[in-house]
Short mmCIF file of C-alpha atoms in Angstrom, two decimals:
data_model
loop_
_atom_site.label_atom_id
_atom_site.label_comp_id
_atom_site.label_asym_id
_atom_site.label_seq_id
_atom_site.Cartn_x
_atom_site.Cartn_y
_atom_site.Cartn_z
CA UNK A 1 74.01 18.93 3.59
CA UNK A 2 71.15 20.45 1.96
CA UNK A 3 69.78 23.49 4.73
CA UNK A 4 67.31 26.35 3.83
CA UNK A 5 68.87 29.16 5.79
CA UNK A 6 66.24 32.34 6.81
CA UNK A 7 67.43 35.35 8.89
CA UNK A 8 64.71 37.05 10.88
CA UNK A 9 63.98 39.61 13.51
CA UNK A 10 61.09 39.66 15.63
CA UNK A 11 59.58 42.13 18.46
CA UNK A 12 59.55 39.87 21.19
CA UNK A 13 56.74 40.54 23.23
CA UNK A 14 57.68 39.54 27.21
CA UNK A 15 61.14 38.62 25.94
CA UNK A 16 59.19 35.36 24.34
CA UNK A 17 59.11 33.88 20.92
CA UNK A 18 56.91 30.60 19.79
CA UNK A 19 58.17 28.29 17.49
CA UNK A 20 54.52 26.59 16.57
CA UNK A 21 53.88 23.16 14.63
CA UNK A 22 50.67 22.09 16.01
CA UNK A 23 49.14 25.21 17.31
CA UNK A 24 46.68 25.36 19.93
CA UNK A 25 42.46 25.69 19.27
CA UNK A 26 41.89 29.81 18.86
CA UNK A 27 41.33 31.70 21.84
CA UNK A 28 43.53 29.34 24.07
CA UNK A 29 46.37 30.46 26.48
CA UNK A 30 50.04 28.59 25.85
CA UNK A 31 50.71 25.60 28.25
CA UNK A 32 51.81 26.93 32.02
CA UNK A 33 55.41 27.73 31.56
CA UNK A 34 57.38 26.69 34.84
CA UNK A 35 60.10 28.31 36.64
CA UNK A 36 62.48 25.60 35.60
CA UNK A 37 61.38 26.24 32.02
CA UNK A 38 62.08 30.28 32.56
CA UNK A 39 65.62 29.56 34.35
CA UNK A 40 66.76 26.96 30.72
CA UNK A 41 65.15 30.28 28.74
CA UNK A 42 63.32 27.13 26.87
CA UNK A 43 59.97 25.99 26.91
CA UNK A 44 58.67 22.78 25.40
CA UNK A 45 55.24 21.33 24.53
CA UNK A 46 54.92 18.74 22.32
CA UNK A 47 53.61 21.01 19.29
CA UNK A 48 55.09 24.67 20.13
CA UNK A 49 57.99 25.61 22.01
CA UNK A 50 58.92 29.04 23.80
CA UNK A 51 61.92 30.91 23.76
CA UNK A 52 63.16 33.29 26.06
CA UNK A 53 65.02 35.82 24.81
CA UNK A 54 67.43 38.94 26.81
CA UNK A 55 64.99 41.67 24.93
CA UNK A 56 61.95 42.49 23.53
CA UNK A 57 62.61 44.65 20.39
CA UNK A 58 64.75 44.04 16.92
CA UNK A 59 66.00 40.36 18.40
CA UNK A 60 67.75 38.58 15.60
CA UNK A 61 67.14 34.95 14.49
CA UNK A 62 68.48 32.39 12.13
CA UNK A 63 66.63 29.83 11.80
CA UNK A 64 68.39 26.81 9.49
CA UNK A 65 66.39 23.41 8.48
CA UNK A 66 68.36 20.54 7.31
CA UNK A 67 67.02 16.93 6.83
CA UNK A 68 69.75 15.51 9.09
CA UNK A 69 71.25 16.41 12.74
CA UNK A 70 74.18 19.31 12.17
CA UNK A 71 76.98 19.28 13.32
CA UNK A 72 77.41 20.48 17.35
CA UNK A 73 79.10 23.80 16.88
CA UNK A 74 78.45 25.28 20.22
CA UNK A 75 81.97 27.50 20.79
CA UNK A 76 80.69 30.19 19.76
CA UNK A 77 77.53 30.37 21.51
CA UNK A 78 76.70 30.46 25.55
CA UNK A 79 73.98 28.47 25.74
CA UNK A 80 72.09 25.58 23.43
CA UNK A 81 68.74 23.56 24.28
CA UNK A 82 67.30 20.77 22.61
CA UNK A 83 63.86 19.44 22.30
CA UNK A 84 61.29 17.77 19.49
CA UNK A 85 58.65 19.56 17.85
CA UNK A 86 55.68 18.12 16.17
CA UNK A 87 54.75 19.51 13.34
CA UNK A 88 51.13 19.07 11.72
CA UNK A 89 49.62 19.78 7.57
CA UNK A 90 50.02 24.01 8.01
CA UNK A 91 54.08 23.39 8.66
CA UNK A 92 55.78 25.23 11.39
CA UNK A 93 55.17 29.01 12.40
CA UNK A 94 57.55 31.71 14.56
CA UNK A 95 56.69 34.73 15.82
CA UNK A 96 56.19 36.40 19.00
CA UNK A 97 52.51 37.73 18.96
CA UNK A 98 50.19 35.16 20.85
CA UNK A 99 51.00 31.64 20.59
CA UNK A 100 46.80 31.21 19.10
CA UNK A 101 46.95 33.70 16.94
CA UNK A 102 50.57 34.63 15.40
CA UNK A 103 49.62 37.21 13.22
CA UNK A 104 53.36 38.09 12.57
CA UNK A 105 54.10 34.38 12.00
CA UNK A 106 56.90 33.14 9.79
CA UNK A 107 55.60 30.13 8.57
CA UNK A 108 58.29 26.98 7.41
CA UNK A 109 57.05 24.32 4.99
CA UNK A 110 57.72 21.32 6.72
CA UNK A 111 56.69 17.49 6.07
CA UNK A 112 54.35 16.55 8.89
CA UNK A 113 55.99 14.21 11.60
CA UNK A 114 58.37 14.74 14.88
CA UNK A 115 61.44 17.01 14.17
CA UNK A 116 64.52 18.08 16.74
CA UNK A 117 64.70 21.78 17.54
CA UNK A 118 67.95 23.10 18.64
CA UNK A 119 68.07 26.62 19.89
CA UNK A 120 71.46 28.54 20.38
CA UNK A 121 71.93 31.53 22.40
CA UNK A 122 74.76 33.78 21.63
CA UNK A 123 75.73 37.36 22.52
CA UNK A 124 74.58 36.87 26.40
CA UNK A 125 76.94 38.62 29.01
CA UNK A 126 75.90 39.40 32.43
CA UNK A 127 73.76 42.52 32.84
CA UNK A 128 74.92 45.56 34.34
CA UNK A 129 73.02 46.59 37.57
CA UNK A 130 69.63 48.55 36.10
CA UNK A 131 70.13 47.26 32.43
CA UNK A 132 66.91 46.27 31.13
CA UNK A 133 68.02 43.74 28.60
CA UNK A 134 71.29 43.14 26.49
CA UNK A 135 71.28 44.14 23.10
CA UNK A 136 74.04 41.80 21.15
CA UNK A 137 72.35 38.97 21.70
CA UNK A 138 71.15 36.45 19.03
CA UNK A 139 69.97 33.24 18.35
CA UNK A 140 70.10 29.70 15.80
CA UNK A 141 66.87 28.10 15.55
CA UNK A 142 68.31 24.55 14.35
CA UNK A 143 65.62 21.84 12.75
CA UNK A 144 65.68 18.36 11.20
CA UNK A 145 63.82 15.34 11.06
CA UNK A 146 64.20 12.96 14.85
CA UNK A 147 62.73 11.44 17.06
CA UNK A 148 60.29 12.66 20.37
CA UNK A 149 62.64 13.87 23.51
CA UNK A 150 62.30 15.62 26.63
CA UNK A 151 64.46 18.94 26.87
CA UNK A 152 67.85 18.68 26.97
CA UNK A 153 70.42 21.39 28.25
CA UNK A 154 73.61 21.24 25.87
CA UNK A 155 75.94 23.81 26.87
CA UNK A 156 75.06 25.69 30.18
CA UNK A 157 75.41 29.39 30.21
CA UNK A 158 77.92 30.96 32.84
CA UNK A 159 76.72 30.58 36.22
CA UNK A 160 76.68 34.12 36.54
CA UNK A 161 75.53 35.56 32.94
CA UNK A 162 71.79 33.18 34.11
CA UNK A 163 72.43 35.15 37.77
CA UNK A 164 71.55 38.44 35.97
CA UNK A 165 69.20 37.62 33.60
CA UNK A 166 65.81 39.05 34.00
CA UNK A 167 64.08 35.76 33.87
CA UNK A 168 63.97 35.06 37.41
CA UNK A 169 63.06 38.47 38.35
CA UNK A 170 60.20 37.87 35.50
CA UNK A 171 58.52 34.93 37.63
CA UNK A 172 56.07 37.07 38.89
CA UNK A 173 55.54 38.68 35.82
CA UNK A 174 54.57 35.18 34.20
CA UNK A 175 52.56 34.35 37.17
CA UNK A 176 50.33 37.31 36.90
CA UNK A 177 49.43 36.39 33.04
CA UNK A 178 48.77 33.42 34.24
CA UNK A 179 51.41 31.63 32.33
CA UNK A 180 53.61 29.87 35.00
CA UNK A 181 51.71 28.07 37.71
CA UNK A 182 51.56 29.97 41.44
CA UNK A 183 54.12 27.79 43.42
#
């Protein structure tokens, strides 16, 4: 299989990262994230998706881009989502700075169409009563050509590693910028 392979680290600001192919005008916020969408630690639009991460600074990413589905390697990883991406003429962007402006931005050369995005979450454990965030966690940013899908959950984290996550704790905080809707 033919895959272009990139390791990256990113500041992620809010514990967020944007993985952009159709970004939206300048100036505009990202769609309203929902609690649901906070609680999977995966957000999905059709042209951008958001990923929640267990800290803000030095947070490690591979990102691998194959032109056919890989395999589904998830032992060694806690959790794995699943969406489709669509990616317009300036190819695909990540980075963690503003989803309308990513300054930062990797940016992925990428045919225009719909791709799958497969995010992997590894290194989670459950955090320690006034931890902040873990700090051996990582992630696999998975892409290939496929069809539109709604999110999909692949492998469930532990019932109690999502428990102490900061994510639900964080609802507020994403209400208040005005990116999850008041209930």
């Amino acid at each position: 299989m033919d895959t272009r392979r990139y390791e990256l680290v990113f500041d992620a600001e809010f514990s967020l990262v944007y993985l952009v192919g159709e970004p939206p005008e300048a100036g505009t916020l990202p769609a309203e994230l929902t609690y649901a969408e906070s609680l999977r630690m995966f957000g999905s639009r059709d042209g951008a998706v958001t990923i929640f991460t267990a800290r803000e600074w030095d947070v490690p990413f591979t990102v691998e881009i194959s032109k056919s589905a890989p395999s589904e390697d998830f032992d060694s990883w806690e959790h794995v989502v699943e969406a489709a991406i669509r990616v317009g003429a300036d190819g695909l962007r990540l980075g963690s700075d503003g989803v309308s402006e990513l300054k930062e931005a990797k940016r992925f050369d990428l045919e225009p169409g719909s791709y799958r995005v497969r995010v992997s979450y590894g290194g989670l454990r459950v955090m320690e009563e006034g931890e902040a965030e873990v700090d051996d966690d990582r992630y696999r940013i998975q892409l290939w050509p496929g069809p539109p899908s709604e999110p999909a959950v692949l492998k469930q984290m532990d019932p109690a590693i999502a428990a102490s996550m900061p994510y639900p704790e964080m609802h507020g905080h994403f209400v208040e910028r005005g990116l999850i809707p008041k209930a």
